[in-house]
PDB file of C-alpha atoms and ligand atoms in Angstrom:
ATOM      1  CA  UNK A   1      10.449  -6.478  33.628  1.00 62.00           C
ATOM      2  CA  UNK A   2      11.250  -9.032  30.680  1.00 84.00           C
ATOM      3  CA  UNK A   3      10.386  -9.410  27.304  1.00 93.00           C
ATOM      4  CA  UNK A   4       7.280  -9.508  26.057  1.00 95.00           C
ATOM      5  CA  UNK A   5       6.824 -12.771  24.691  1.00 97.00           C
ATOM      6  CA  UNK A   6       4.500 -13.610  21.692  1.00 98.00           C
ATOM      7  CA  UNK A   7       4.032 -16.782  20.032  1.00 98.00           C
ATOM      8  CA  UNK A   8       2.448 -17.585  16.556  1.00 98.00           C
ATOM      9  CA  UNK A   9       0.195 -20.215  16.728  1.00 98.00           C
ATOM     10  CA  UNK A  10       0.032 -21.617  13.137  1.00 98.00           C
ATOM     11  CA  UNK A  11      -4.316 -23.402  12.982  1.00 98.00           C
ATOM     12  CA  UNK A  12      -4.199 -25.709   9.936  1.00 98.00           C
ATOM     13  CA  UNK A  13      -1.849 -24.739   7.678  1.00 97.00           C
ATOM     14  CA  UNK A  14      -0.619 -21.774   7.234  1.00 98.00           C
ATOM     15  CA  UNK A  15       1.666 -19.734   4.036  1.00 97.00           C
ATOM     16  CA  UNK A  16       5.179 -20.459   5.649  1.00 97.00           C
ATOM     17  CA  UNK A  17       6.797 -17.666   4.770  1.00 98.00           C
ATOM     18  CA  UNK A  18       3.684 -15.254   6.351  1.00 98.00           C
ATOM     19  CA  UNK A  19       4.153 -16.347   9.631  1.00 98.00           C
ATOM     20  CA  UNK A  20       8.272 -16.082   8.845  1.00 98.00           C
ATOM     21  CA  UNK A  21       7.770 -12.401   8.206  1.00 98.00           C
ATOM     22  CA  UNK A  22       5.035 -12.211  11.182  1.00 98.00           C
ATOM     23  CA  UNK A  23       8.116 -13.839  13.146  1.00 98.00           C
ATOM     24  CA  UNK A  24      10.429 -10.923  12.275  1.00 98.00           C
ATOM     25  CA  UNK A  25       8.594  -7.978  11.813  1.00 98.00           C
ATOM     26  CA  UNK A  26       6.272  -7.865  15.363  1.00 98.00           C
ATOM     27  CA  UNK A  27       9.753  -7.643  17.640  1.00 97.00           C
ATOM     28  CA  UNK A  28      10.410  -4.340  15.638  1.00 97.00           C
ATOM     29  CA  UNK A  29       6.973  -2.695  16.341  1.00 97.00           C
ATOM     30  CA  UNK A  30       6.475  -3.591  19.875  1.00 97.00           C
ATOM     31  CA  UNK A  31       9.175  -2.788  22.286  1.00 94.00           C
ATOM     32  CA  UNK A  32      11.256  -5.070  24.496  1.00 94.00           C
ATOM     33  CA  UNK A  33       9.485  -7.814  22.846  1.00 96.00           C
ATOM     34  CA  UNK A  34      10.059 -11.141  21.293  1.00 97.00           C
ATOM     35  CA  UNK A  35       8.596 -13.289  19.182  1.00 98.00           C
ATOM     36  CA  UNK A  36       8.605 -16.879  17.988  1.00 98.00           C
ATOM     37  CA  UNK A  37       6.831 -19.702  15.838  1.00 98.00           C
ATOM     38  CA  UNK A  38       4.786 -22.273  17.881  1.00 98.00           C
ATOM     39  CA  UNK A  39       5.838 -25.512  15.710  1.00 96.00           C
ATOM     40  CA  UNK A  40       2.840 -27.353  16.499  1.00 96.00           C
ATOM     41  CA  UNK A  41      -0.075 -26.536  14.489  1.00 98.00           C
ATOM     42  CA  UNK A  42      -2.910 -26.217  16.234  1.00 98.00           C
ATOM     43  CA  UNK A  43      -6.496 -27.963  14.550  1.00 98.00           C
ATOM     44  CA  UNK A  44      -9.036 -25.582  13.737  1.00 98.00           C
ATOM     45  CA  UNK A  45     -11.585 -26.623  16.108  1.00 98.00           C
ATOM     46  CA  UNK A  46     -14.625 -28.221  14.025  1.00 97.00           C
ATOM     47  CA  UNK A  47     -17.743 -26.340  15.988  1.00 98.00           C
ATOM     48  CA  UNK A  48     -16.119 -23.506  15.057  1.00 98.00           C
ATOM     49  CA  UNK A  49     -17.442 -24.245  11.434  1.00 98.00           C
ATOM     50  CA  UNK A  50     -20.765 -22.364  10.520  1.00 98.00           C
ATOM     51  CA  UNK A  51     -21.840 -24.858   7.593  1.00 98.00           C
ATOM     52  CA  UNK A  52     -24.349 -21.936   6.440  1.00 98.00           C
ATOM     53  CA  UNK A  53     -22.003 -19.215   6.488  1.00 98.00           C
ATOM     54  CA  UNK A  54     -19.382 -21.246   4.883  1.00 98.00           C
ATOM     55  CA  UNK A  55     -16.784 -19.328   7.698  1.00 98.00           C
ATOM     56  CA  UNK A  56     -15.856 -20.170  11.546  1.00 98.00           C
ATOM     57  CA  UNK A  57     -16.391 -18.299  14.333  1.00 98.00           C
ATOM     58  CA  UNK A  58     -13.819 -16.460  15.385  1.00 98.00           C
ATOM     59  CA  UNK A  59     -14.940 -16.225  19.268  1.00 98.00           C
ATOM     60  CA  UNK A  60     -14.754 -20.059  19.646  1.00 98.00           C
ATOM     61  CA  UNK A  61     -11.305 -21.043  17.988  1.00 98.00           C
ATOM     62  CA  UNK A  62      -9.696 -17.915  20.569  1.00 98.00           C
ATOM     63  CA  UNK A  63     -10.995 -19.486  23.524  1.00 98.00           C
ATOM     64  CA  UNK A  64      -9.639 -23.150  22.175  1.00 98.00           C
ATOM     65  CA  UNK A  65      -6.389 -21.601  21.909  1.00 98.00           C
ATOM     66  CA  UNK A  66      -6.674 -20.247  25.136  1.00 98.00           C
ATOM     67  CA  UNK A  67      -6.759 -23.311  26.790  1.00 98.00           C
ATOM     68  CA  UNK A  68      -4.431 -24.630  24.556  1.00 97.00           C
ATOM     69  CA  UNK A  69      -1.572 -22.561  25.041  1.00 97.00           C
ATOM     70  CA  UNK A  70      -2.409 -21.771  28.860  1.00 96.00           C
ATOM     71  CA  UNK A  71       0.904 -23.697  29.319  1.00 97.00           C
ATOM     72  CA  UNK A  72       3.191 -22.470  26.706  1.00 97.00           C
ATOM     73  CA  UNK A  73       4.311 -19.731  28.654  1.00 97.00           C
ATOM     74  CA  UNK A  74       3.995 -16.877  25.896  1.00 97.00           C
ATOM     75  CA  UNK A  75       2.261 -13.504  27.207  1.00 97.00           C
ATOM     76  CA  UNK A  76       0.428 -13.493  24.180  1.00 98.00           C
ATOM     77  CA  UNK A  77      -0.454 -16.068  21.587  1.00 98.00           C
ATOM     78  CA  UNK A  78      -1.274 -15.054  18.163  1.00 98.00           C
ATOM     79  CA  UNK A  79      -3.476 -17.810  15.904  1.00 98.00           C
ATOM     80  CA  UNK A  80      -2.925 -17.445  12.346  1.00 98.00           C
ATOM     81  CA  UNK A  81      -5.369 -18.975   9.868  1.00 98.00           C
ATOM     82  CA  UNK A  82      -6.260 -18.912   6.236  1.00 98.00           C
ATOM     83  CA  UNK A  83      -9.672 -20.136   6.904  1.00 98.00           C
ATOM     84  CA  UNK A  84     -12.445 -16.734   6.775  1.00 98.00           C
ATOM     85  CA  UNK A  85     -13.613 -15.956  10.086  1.00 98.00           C
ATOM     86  CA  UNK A  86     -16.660 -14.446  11.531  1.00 98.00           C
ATOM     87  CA  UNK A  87     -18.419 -12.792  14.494  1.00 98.00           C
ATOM     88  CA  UNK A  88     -22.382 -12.976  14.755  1.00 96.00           C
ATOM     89  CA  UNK A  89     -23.678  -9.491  12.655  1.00 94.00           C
ATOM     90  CA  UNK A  90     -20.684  -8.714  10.570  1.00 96.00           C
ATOM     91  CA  UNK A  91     -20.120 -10.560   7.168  1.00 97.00           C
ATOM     92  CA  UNK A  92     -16.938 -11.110   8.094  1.00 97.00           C
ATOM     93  CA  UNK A  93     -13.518 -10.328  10.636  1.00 98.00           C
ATOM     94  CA  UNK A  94     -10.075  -9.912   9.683  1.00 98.00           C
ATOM     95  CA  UNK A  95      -9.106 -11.117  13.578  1.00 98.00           C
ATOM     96  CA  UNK A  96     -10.484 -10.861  16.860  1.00 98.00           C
ATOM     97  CA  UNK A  97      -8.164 -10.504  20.023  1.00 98.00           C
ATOM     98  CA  UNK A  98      -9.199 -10.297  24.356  1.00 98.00           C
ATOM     99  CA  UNK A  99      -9.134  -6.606  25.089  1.00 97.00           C
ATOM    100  CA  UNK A 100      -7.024  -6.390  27.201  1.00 96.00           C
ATOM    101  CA  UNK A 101      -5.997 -10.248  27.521  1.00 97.00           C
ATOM    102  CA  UNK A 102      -3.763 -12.930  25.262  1.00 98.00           C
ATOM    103  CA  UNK A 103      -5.067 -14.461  22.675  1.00 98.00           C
ATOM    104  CA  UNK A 104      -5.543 -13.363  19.069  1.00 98.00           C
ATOM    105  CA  UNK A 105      -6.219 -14.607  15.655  1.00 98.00           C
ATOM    106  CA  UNK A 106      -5.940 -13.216  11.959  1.00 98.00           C
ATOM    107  CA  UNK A 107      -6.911 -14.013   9.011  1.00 98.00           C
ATOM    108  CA  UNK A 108      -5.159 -14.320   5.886  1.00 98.00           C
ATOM    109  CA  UNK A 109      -7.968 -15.133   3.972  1.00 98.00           C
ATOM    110  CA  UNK A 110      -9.449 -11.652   2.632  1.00 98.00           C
ATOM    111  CA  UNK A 111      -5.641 -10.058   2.802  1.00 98.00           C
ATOM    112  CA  UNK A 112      -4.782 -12.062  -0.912  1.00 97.00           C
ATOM    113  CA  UNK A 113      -5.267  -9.487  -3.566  1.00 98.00           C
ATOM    114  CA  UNK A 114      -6.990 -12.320  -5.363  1.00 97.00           C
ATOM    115  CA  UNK A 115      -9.638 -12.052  -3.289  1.00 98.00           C
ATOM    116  CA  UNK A 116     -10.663  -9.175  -4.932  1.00 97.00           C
ATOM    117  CA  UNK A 117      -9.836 -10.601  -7.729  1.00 97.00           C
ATOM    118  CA  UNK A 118      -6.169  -8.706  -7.995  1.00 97.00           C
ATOM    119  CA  UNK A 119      -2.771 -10.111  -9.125  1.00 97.00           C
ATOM    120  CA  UNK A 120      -0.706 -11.920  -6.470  1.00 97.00           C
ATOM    121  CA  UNK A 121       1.499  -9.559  -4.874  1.00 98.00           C
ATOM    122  CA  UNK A 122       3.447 -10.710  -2.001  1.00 98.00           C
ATOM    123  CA  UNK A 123       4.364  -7.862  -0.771  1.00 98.00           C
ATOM    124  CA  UNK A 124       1.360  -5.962  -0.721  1.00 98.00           C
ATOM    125  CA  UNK A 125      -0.033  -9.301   1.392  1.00 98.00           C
ATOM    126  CA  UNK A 126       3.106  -9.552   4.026  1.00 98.00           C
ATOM    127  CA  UNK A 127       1.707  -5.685   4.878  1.00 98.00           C
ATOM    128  CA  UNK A 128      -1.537  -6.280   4.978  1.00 98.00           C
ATOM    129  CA  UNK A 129      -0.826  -9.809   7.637  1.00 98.00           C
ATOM    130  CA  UNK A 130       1.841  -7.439   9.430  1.00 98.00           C
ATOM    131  CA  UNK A 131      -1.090  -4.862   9.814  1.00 98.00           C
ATOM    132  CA  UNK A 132      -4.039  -6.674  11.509  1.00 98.00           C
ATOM    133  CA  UNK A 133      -1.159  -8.677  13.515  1.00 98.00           C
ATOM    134  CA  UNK A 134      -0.247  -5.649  15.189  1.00 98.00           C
ATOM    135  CA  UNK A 135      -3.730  -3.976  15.486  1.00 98.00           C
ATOM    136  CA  UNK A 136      -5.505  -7.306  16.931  1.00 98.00           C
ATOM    137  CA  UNK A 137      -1.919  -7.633  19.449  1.00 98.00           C
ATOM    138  CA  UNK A 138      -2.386  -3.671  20.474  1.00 98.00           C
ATOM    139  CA  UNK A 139      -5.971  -5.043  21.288  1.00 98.00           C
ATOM    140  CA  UNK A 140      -4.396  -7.859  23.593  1.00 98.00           C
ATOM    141  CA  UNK A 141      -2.523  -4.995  25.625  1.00 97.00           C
ATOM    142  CA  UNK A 142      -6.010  -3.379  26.225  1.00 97.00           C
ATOM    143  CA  UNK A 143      -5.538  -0.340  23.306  1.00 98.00           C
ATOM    144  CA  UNK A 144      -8.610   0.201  21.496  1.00 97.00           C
ATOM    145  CA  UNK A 145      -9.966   1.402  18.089  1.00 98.00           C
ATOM    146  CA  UNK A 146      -8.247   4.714  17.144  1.00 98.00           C
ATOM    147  CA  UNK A 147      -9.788   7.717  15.402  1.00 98.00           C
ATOM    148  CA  UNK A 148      -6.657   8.198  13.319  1.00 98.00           C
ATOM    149  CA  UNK A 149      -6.998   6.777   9.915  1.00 97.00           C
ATOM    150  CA  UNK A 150      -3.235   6.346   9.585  1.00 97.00           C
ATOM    151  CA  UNK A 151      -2.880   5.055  13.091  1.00 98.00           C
ATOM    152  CA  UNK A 152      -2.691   1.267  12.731  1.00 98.00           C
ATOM    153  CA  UNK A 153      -5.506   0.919  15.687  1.00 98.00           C
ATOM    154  CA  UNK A 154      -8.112   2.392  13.399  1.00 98.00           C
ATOM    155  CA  UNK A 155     -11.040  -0.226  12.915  1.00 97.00           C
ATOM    156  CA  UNK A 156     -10.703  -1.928   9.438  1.00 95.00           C
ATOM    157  CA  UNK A 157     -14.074  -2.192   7.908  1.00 94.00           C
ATOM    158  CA  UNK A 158     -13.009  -3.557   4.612  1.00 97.00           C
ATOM    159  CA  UNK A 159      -9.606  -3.808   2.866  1.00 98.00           C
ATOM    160  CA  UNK A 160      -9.126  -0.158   1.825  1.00 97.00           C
ATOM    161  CA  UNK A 161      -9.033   0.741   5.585  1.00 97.00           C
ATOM    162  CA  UNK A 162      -6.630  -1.398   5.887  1.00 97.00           C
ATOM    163  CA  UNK A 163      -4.297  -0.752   2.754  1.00 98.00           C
ATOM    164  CA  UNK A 164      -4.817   3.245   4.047  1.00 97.00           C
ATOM    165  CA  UNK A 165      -3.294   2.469   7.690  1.00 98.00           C
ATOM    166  CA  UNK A 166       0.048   1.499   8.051  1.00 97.00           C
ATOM    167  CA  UNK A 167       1.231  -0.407  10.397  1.00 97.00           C
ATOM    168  CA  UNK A 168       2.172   2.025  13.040  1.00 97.00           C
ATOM    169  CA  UNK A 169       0.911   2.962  16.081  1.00 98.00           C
ATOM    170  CA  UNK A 170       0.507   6.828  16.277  1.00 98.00           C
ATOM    171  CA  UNK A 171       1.795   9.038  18.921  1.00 98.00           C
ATOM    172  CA  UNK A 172      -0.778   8.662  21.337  1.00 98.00           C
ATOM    173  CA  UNK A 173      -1.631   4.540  21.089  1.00 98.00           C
ATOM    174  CA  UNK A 174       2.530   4.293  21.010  1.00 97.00           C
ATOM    175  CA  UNK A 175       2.616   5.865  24.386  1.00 97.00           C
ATOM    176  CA  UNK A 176       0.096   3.426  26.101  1.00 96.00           C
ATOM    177  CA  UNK A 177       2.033   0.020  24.370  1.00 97.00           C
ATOM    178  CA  UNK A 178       5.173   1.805  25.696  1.00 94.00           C
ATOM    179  CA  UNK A 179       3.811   1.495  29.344  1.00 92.00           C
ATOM    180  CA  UNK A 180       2.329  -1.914  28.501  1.00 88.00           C
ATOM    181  CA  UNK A 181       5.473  -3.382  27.219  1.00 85.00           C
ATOM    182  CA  UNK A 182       7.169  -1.940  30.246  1.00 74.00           C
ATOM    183  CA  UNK A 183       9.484   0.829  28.588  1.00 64.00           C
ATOM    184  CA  UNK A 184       7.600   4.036  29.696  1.00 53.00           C
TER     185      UNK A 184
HETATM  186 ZN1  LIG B 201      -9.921  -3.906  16.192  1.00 94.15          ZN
HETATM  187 ZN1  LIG B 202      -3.747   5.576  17.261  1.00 94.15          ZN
END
Protein backbone atom coordinates (compact mmCIF):
# COMPACT_ATOMS: atom_id res chain seq x y z
CA UNK A 1 0.00 0.00 0.00
CA UNK A 2 1.40 3.69 -0.55
CA UNK A 3 1.36 6.73 1.18
CA UNK A 4 -1.36 8.33 2.32
CA UNK A 5 -1.58 11.40 0.51
CA UNK A 6 -3.14 14.67 1.90
CA UNK A 7 -3.30 17.92 0.33
CA UNK A 8 -4.03 21.42 1.90
CA UNK A 9 -6.34 23.22 0.04
CA UNK A 10 -5.68 26.91 0.94
CA UNK A 11 -9.92 28.85 0.30
CA UNK A 12 -9.15 32.59 0.12
CA UNK A 13 -6.30 33.40 1.79
CA UNK A 14 -4.91 31.80 4.24
CA UNK A 15 -1.86 32.74 7.31
CA UNK A 16 1.14 31.26 5.24
CA UNK A 17 3.01 30.04 7.73
CA UNK A 18 -0.32 27.93 9.31
CA UNK A 19 -0.68 25.89 6.51
CA UNK A 20 3.51 25.63 6.49
CA UNK A 21 3.29 24.07 9.91
CA UNK A 22 -0.07 22.08 8.85
CA UNK A 23 2.40 20.94 5.92
CA UNK A 24 4.95 19.52 8.39
CA UNK A 25 3.37 18.48 11.34
CA UNK A 26 0.27 16.02 9.82
CA UNK A 27 3.11 13.47 8.15
CA UNK A 28 4.33 13.01 11.84
CA UNK A 29 0.88 12.10 13.35
CA UNK A 30 -0.48 9.91 10.72
CA UNK A 31 1.59 7.05 9.57
CA UNK A 32 3.01 6.27 6.14
CA UNK A 33 1.60 9.49 5.13
CA UNK A 34 2.43 12.56 3.21
CA UNK A 35 1.44 15.75 2.89
CA UNK A 36 1.63 18.79 0.65
CA UNK A 37 0.33 22.46 -0.14
CA UNK A 38 -2.22 22.70 -3.03
CA UNK A 39 -0.79 26.13 -4.62
CA UNK A 40 -3.94 27.11 -6.06
CA UNK A 41 -6.26 28.74 -3.79
CA UNK A 42 -9.42 27.67 -4.04
CA UNK A 43 -12.55 30.65 -3.92
CA UNK A 44 -14.75 30.36 -1.12
CA UNK A 45 -17.82 29.53 -2.87
CA UNK A 46 -20.33 32.66 -2.50
CA UNK A 47 -23.76 30.55 -1.56
CA UNK A 48 -21.87 29.35 0.99
CA UNK A 49 -22.32 32.88 2.64
CA UNK A 50 -25.26 33.09 5.23
CA UNK A 51 -25.68 37.06 5.03
CA UNK A 52 -27.75 36.71 8.46
CA UNK A 53 -25.40 34.66 10.25
CA UNK A 54 -22.54 36.66 9.07
CA UNK A 55 -20.63 32.85 8.62
CA UNK A 56 -20.68 30.13 5.62
CA UNK A 57 -21.80 26.93 5.67
CA UNK A 58 -19.50 24.56 6.14
CA UNK A 59 -21.51 21.55 4.34
CA UNK A 60 -21.54 23.46 0.98
CA UNK A 61 -17.83 24.74 0.55
CA UNK A 62 -16.79 20.58 1.37
CA UNK A 63 -18.80 19.39 -1.35
CA UNK A 64 -17.28 22.36 -3.78
CA UNK A 65 -14.01 21.09 -2.91
CA UNK A 66 -15.02 17.79 -3.58
CA UNK A 67 -15.59 18.29 -6.98
CA UNK A 68 -12.84 20.42 -7.18
CA UNK A 69 -10.12 18.32 -6.24
CA UNK A 70 -11.82 14.98 -7.61
CA UNK A 71 -8.77 15.16 -9.97
CA UNK A 72 -5.89 16.11 -7.89
CA UNK A 73 -5.18 12.77 -6.94
CA UNK A 74 -4.74 13.34 -3.03
CA UNK A 75 -6.63 10.64 -0.75
CA UNK A 76 -7.68 13.35 1.27
CA UNK A 77 -8.00 17.06 0.78
CA UNK A 78 -7.95 19.33 3.66
CA UNK A 79 -9.63 23.12 3.05
CA UNK A 80 -8.23 25.63 5.26
CA UNK A 81 -10.06 28.91 5.81
CA UNK A 82 -10.05 31.91 8.05
CA UNK A 83 -13.56 32.70 7.24
CA UNK A 84 -16.12 31.30 10.53
CA UNK A 85 -18.02 28.43 9.49
CA UNK A 86 -21.27 26.94 10.41
CA UNK A 87 -23.64 23.94 10.37
CA UNK A 88 -27.55 24.54 10.73
CA UNK A 89 -28.20 24.39 14.95
CA UNK A 90 -24.77 25.06 16.26
CA UNK A 91 -23.47 28.74 16.58
CA UNK A 92 -20.62 27.76 15.09
CA UNK A 93 -17.88 24.69 13.73
CA UNK A 94 -14.30 24.59 14.04
CA UNK A 95 -14.33 22.04 10.71
CA UNK A 96 -16.44 19.54 9.31
CA UNK A 97 -14.94 16.41 7.44
CA UNK A 98 -16.97 13.04 5.34
CA UNK A 99 -16.97 10.29 7.91
CA UNK A 100 -15.42 8.12 6.55
CA UNK A 101 -14.62 9.94 3.08
CA UNK A 102 -11.99 12.90 1.80
CA UNK A 103 -12.69 16.08 2.23
CA UNK A 104 -12.25 18.38 5.22
CA UNK A 105 -12.13 21.93 6.24
CA UNK A 106 -10.93 23.99 9.40
CA UNK A 107 -11.20 26.96 10.57
CA UNK A 108 -8.76 29.31 11.79
CA UNK A 109 -11.05 31.80 12.66
CA UNK A 110 -12.06 31.09 16.48
CA UNK A 111 -8.35 29.35 17.05
CA UNK A 112 -6.70 33.31 17.37
CA UNK A 113 -6.45 33.99 21.03
CA UNK A 114 -7.78 37.38 20.03
CA UNK A 115 -10.84 36.04 19.52
CA UNK A 116 -11.35 35.84 22.94
CA UNK A 117 -9.92 38.75 23.22
CA UNK A 118 -6.24 37.20 24.30
CA UNK A 119 -2.72 38.32 23.24
CA UNK A 120 -1.41 36.91 19.94
CA UNK A 121 0.43 33.88 20.59
CA UNK A 122 1.59 31.93 17.73
CA UNK A 123 2.28 29.13 19.19
CA UNK A 124 -0.59 28.51 21.20
CA UNK A 125 -2.55 29.03 17.54
CA UNK A 126 -0.14 26.54 15.34
CA UNK A 127 -1.58 23.85 18.23
CA UNK A 128 -4.77 24.69 18.22
CA UNK A 129 -4.83 24.52 13.75
CA UNK A 130 -2.60 21.25 14.22
CA UNK A 131 -5.45 19.96 16.58
CA UNK A 132 -8.78 20.19 14.64
CA UNK A 133 -6.52 19.26 11.42
CA UNK A 134 -5.94 16.01 12.79
CA UNK A 135 -9.34 15.41 14.55
CA UNK A 136 -11.52 16.52 11.33
CA UNK A 137 -8.65 14.09 9.06
CA UNK A 138 -9.22 11.04 11.77
CA UNK A 139 -12.94 11.83 10.79
CA UNK A 140 -12.05 11.37 6.96
CA UNK A 141 -10.63 7.76 7.83
CA UNK A 142 -14.11 6.96 9.38
CA UNK A 143 -12.85 7.41 13.40
CA UNK A 144 -15.39 9.07 15.36
CA UNK A 145 -15.85 11.30 18.47
CA UNK A 146 -13.85 9.82 21.41
CA UNK A 147 -14.84 9.71 25.07
CA UNK A 148 -11.28 10.53 26.12
CA UNK A 149 -10.85 14.12 26.93
CA UNK A 150 -7.13 13.97 26.15
CA UNK A 151 -7.66 11.88 23.08
CA UNK A 152 -7.51 14.35 20.18
CA UNK A 153 -10.96 12.70 18.70
CA UNK A 154 -12.90 14.11 21.61
CA UNK A 155 -15.70 16.54 20.24
CA UNK A 156 -14.60 20.23 20.75
CA UNK A 157 -17.51 22.19 21.95
CA UNK A 158 -15.73 25.42 22.52
CA UNK A 159 -12.02 26.34 22.74
CA UNK A 160 -11.19 24.95 26.20
CA UNK A 161 -11.97 21.43 24.81
CA UNK A 162 -9.78 22.02 22.51
CA UNK A 163 -6.75 23.71 24.41
CA UNK A 164 -7.44 20.44 27.01
CA UNK A 165 -6.85 17.74 24.08
CA UNK A 166 -3.73 17.43 22.54
CA UNK A 167 -3.20 16.48 19.48
CA UNK A 168 -2.84 12.80 19.82
CA UNK A 169 -4.76 10.07 19.08
CA UNK A 170 -5.08 7.72 22.17
CA UNK A 171 -4.40 4.11 22.26
CA UNK A 172 -7.48 2.87 21.03
CA UNK A 173 -8.38 5.63 17.96
CA UNK A 174 -4.33 5.10 17.12
CA UNK A 175 -5.01 1.49 16.49
CA UNK A 176 -7.94 2.00 13.96
CA UNK A 177 -5.75 5.02 11.85
CA UNK A 178 -2.96 2.37 12.04
CA UNK A 179 -5.17 -0.09 9.96
CA UNK A 180 -6.51 2.83 7.92
CA UNK A 181 -3.20 4.15 6.93
CA UNK A 182 -2.23 0.61 6.12
CA UNK A 183 0.50 -0.11 8.91
CA UNK A 184 -1.50 -2.53 11.20
ZN1 LIG B 1 -15.52 15.90 15.23
ZN1 LIG C 1 -9.49 8.43 21.30
Amino acid sequence: MGKLKIGILKINKVDKEVAEHLEKELPKIFPKSECEIISEVFPVPIEAYNKNRKQYYSSIILARIREKTKNFGFDIVLGVTELDLYVPHLNFVFGEAECPGKIAIISLHRLRPEFYGSKPNRKLHFERALKEAVHEIGHTLGLPHCSNQSCVMFFSNSILDTDRKTFHFCEKCFKLVKRKCGNG
